[in-house]
Short mmCIF file of C-alpha atoms in Angstrom, two decimals:
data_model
loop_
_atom_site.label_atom_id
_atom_site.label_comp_id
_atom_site.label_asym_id
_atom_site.label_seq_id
_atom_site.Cartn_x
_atom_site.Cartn_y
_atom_site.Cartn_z
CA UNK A 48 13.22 2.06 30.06
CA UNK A 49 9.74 1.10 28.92
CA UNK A 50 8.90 -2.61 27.61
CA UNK A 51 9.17 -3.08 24.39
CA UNK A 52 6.45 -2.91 21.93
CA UNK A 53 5.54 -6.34 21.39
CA UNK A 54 4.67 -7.87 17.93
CA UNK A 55 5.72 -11.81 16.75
CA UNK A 56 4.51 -10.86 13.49
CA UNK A 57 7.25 -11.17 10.45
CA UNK A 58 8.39 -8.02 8.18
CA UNK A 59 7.37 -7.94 4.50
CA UNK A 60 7.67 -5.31 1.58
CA UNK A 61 6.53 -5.46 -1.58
CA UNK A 62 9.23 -4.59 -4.34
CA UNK A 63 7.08 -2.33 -5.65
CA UNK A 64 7.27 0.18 -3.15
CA UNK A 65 9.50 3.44 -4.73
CA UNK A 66 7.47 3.15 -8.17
CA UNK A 67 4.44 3.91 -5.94
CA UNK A 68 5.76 6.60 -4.05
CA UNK A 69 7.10 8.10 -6.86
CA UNK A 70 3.99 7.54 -9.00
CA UNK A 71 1.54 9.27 -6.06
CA UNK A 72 3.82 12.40 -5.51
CA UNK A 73 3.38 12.89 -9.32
CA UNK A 74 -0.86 12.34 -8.56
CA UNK A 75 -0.36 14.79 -5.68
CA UNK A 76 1.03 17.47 -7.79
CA UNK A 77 -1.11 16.98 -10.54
CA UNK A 78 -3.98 17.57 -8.38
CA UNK A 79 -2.79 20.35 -7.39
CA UNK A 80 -3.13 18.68 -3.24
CA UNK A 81 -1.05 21.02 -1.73
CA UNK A 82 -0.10 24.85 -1.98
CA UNK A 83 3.65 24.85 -1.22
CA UNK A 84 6.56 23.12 -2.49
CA UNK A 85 7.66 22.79 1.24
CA UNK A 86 4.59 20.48 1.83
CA UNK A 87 5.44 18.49 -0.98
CA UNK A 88 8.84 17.73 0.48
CA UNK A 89 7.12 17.24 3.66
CA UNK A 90 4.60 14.55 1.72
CA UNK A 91 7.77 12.68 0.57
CA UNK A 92 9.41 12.80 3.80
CA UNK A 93 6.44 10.76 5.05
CA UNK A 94 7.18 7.91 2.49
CA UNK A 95 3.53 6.34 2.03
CA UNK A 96 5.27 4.67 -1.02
CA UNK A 97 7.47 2.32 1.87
CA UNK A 98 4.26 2.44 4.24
CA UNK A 99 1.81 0.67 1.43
CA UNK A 100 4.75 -1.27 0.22
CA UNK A 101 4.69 -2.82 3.85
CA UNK A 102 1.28 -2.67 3.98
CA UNK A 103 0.00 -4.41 0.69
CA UNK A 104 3.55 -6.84 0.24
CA UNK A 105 1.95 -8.82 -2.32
CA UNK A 106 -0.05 -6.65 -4.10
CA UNK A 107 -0.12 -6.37 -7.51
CA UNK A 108 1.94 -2.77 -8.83
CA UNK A 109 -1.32 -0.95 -9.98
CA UNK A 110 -3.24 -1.85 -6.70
CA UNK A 111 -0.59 -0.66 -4.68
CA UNK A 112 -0.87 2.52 -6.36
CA UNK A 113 -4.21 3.02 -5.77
CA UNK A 114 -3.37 1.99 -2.02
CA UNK A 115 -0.67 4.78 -2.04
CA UNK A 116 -2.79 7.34 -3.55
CA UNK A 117 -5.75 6.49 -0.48
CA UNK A 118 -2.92 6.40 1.54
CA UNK A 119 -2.01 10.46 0.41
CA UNK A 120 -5.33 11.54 0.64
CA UNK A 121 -5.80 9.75 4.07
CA UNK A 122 -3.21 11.92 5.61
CA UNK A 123 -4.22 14.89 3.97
CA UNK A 124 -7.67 14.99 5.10
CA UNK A 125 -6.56 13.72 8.85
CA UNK A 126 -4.09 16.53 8.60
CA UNK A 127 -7.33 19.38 7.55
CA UNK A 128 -9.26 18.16 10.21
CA UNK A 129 -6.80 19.05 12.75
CA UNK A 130 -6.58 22.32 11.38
CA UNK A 131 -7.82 24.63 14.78
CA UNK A 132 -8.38 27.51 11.92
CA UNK A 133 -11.17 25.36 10.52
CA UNK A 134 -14.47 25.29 12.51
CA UNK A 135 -15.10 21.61 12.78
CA UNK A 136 -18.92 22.16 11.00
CA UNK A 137 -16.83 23.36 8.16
CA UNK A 138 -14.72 20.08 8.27
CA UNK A 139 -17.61 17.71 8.28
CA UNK A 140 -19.27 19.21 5.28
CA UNK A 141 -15.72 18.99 3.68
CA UNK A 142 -15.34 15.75 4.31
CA UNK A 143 -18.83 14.74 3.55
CA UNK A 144 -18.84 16.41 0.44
CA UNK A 145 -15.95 14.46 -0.55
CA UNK A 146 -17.66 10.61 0.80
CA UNK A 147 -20.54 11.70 -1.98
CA UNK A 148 -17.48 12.37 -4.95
CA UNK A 149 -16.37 8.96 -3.73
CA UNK A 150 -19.92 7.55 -4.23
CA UNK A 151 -20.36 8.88 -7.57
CA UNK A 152 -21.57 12.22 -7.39
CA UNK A 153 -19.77 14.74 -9.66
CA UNK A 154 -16.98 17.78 -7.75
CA UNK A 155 -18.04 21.00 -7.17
CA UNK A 156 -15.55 23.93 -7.75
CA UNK A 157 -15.63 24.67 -3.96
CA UNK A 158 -13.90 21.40 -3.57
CA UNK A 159 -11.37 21.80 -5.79
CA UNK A 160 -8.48 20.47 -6.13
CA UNK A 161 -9.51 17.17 -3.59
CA UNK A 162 -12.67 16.20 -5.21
CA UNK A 163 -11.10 15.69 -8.56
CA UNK A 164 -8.55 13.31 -6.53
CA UNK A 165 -11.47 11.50 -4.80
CA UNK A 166 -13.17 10.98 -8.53
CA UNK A 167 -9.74 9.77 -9.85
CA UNK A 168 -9.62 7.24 -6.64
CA UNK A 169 -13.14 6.45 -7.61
CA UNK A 170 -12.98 6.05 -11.23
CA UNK A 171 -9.62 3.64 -10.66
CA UNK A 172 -11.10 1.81 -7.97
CA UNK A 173 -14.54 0.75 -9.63
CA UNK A 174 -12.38 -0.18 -13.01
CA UNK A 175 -9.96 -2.73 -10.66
CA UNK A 176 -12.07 -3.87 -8.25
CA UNK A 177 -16.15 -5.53 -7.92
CA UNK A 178 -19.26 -2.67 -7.32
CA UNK A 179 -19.89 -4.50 -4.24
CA UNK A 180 -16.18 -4.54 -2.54
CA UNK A 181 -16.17 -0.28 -3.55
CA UNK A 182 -19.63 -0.29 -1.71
CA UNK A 183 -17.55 -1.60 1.53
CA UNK A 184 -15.24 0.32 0.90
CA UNK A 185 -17.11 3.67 0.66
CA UNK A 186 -18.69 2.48 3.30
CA UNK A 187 -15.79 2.52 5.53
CA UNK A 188 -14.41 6.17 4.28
CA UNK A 189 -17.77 7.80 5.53
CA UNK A 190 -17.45 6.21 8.62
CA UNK A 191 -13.89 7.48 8.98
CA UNK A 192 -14.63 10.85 8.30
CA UNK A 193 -18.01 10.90 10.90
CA UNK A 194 -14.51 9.79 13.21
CA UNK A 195 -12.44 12.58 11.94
CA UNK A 196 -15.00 15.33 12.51
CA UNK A 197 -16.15 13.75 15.88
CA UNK A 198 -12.44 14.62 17.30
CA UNK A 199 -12.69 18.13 15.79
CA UNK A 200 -15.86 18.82 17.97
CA UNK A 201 -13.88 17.71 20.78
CA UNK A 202 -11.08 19.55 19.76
CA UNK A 203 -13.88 22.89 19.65
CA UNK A 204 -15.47 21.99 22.86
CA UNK A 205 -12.25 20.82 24.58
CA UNK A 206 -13.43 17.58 25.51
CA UNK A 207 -11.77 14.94 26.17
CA UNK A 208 -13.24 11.33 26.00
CA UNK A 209 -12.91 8.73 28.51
CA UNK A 210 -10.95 5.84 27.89
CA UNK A 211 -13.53 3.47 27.03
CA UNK A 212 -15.07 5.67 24.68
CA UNK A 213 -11.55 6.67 23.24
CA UNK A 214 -10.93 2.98 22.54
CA UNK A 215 -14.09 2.40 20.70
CA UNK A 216 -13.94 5.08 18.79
CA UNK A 217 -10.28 4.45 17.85
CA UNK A 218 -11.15 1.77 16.13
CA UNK A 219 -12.34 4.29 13.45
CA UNK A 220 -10.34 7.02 13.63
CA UNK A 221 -7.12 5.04 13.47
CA UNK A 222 -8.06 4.80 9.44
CA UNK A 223 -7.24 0.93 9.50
CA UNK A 224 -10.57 -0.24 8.18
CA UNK A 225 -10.31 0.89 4.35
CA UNK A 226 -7.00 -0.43 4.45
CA UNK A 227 -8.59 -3.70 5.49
CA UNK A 228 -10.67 -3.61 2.36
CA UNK A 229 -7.79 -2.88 0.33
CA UNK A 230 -6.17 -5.87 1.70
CA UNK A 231 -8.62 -7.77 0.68
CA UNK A 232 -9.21 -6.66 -2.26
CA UNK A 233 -6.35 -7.33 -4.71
CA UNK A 234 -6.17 -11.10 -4.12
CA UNK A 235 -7.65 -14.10 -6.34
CA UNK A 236 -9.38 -15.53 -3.00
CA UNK A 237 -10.87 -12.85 -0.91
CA UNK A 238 -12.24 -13.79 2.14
CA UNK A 239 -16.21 -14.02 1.58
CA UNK A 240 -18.27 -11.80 2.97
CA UNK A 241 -20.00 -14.52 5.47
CA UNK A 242 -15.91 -15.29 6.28
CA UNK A 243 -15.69 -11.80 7.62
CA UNK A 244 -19.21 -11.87 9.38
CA UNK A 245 -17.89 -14.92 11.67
CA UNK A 246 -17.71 -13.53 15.29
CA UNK A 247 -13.60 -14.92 15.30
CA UNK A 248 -12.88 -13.36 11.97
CA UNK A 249 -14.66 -10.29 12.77
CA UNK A 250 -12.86 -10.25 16.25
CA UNK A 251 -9.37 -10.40 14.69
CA UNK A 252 -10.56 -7.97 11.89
CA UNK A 253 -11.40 -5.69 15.13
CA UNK A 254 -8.51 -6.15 17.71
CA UNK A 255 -6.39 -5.47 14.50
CA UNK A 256 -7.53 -1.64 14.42
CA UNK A 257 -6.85 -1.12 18.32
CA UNK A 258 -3.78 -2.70 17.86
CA UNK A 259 -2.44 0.07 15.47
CA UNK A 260 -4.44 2.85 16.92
CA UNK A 261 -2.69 1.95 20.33
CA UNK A 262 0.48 1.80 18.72
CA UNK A 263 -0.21 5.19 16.72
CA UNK A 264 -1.04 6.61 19.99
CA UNK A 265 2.61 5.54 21.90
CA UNK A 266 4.47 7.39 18.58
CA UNK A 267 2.73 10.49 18.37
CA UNK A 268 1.61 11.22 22.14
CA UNK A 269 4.61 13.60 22.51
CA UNK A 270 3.76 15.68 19.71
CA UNK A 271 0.04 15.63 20.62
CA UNK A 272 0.50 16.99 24.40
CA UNK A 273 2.38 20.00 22.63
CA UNK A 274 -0.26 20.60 20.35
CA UNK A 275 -2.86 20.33 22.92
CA UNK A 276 -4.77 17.37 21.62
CA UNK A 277 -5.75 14.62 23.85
CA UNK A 278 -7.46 12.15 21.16
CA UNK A 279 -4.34 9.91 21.98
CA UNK A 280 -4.53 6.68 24.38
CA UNK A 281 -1.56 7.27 26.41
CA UNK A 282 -3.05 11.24 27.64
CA UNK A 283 -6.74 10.16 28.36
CA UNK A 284 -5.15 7.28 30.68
CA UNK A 285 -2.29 10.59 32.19
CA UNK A 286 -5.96 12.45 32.72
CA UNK A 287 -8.24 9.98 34.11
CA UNK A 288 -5.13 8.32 36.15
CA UNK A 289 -3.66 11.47 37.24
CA UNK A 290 -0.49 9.68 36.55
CA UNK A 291 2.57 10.88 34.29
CA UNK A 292 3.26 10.33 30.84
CA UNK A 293 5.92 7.25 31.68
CA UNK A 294 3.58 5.80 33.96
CA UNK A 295 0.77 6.56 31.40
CA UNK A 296 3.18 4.81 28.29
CA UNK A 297 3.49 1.71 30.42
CA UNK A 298 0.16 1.09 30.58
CA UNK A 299 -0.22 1.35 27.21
CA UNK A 300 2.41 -1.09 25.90
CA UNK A 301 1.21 -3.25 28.18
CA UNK A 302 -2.66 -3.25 26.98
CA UNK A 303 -1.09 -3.73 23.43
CA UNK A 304 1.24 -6.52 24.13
CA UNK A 305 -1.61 -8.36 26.12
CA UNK A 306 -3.75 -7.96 22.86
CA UNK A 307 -1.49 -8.38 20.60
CA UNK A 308 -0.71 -11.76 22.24
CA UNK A 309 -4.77 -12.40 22.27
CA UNK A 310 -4.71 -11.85 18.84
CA UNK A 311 -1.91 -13.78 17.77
CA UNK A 312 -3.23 -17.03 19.39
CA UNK A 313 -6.64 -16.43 17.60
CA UNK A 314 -4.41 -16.19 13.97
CA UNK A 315 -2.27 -18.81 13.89
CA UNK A 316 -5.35 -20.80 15.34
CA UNK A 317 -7.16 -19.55 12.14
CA UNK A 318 -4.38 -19.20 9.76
CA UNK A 319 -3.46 -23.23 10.49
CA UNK A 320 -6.83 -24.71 11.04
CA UNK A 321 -9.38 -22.77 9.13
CA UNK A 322 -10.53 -24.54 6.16
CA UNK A 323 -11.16 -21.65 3.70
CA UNK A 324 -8.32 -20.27 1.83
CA UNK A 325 -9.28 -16.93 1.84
CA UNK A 326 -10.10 -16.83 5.25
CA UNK A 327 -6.79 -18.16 5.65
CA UNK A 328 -4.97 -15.73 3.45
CA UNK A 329 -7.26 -12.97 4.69
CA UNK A 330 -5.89 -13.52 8.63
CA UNK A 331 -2.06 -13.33 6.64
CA UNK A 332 -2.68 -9.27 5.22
CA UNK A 333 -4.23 -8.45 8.64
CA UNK A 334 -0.60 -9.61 9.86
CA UNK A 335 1.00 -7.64 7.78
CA UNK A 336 -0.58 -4.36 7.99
CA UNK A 337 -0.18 -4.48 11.98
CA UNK A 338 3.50 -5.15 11.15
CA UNK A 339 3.65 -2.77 8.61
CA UNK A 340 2.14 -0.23 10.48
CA UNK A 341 5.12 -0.90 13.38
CA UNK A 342 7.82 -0.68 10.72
CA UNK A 343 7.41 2.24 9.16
CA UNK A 344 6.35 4.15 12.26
CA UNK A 345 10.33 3.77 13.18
CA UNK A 346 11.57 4.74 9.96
CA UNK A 347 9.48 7.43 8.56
CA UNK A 348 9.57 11.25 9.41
CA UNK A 349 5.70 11.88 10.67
CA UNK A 350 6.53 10.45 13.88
CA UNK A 351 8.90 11.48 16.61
CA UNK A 352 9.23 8.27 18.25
CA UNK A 353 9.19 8.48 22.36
CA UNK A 354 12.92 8.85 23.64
CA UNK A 355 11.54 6.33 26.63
CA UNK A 356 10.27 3.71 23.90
CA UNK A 357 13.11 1.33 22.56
CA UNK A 358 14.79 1.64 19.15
CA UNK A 359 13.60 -1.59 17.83
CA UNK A 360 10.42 -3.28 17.83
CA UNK A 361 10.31 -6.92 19.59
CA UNK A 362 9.78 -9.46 16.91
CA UNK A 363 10.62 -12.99 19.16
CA UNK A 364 7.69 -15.01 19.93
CA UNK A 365 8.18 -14.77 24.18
CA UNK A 366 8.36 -11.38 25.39
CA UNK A 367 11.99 -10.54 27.21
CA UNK A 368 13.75 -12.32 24.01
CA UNK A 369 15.26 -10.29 21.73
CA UNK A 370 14.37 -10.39 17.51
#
């Protein structure tokens, strides 16, 4: 059986969590996101309600409802660029198109019905939170969607990345960075923008989105060799190995639990000794949307879970314990 995925970090949910996913299923529908009621069952199925609620535990209830919403149309749009049906030119103007609603610029009817989303997200967004925090986080939604369309050129050409190139670029396309701004967005001491800029900070803020897009990866690689897509950790390493999927899985929990112990260290380090609060409290969300992230990947029904990987996450501070 394959080592467990390690993570020392504790659970938290915020109470808020089935108001928000009740509350963005009703935005869904009326903007019209989807075509078929089938979808819309699959959209609850998902629970992104229970995944911000983990996410976000102490945000406020109309924060985490704009979280939930991003959340929504965060799948949906990693979900169109997938499509093979769409020619990947056709999915970066989409998404492009829908970076500039985000910016300001008004919906066209061609991107009906998910501009008018993106200018509801906007318009809620720029009421709640400072001009200069949306910048960021703009910012970090083009950049996400340059991510999304550089895997459906891949997807076209059939390429598939080397593993050094994978893991940089996962870093984007794992979607954690907007969340990040989220995070630290709804709180009464954000961490500073110089905070963030510190080469620790900005280390932890980084190791944080390999961590999730590594354990993304060991969830979904099943599905993903079916489908044909290697833009998944665990199949570059089977293809530049030449080794098998177990042998490949291994590897990968192992790479995570060694960084995820790196970046542990570096946390409590900064969450005990640092003398800023919000740096302090800013090191705290990262925590929880890495454990988050864990947690509802084991509950929720996007992901078919390995058979190989165990049923319950590690949670004990020494690896080979049990939480």
């Amino acid at each position: 059986m394959s080592s467990a995925i390690y993570c020392p970090l504790p659970s938290a949910l915020n109470p808020n969590g089935a108001e928000a996913q009740a509350a963005s299923l009703g935005w869904a529908r009326r903007h019209e996101l989807l075509p078929t009621e089938a979808l819309y069952t699959r959209l609850e199925k998902i629970q992104l309600g229970t995944l911000g609620a983990r996410f976000f535990p102490d945000a406020s209830a109309d924060a985490l409802r704009i979280a939930t919403d991003w959340l929504v149309l965060f799948f949906l749009t990693d979900d169109l660029s997938e499509r093979p049906e769409v020619h990947p030119i056709d999915t970066a103007l989409l998404l492009g198109r829908q970076v500039n609603v985000l910016r300001g610029t008004e919906p066209s009817q061609r991107d009906v019905p998910m501009g008018s989303a993106f200018e509801d997200l906007r318009l809620r967004m720029t009421s709640m939170f400072s001009e200069a925090w949306f910048a960021r986080f703009a910012d970090k939604v083009a950049d996400l969607f340059a991510g999304f369309a550089w895997e459906a050129i891949n997807r076209k050409n059939r390429f598939v990345p080397h593993a050094d190139l994978y893991l940089e670029a996962r870093k984007t396309t794992i979607g954690l960075s907007p969340l990040i701004e989220l995070a630290d967005a709804d709180r009464a001491r954000p961490a500073g923008t110089a905070a963030r800029m510190r080469p620790d900070v900005a280390r932890l803020e980084g190791q944080a989105c390999s961590l999730v897009g590594m354990a993304n990866d060991l969830f979904t690689y099943a599905r993903e060799l079916d489908e044909g897509d290697y833009h998944n950790l665990v199949l570059v390493l089977m293809r530049e190995k030449k080794i098998g999927a177990a042998q490949a899985e291994e590897l990968v929990v192992g790479m995570h639990n060694e960084r995820m112990r790196q970046w542990f260290q570096l946390a409590e380090r900064l969450r005990h000794d640092d003398p800023d609060e919000g740096t302090r409290r800013f090191v705290t969300a990262l925590g929880h949307l890495l454990r988050g992230h864990l947690d509802w990947a084991y509950e929720n029904g996007r992901y078919q879970v390995s058979p190989t990987l165990p049923p319950k996450v590690a949670v004990a501070r020494e690896e080979g314990s049990s939480g």
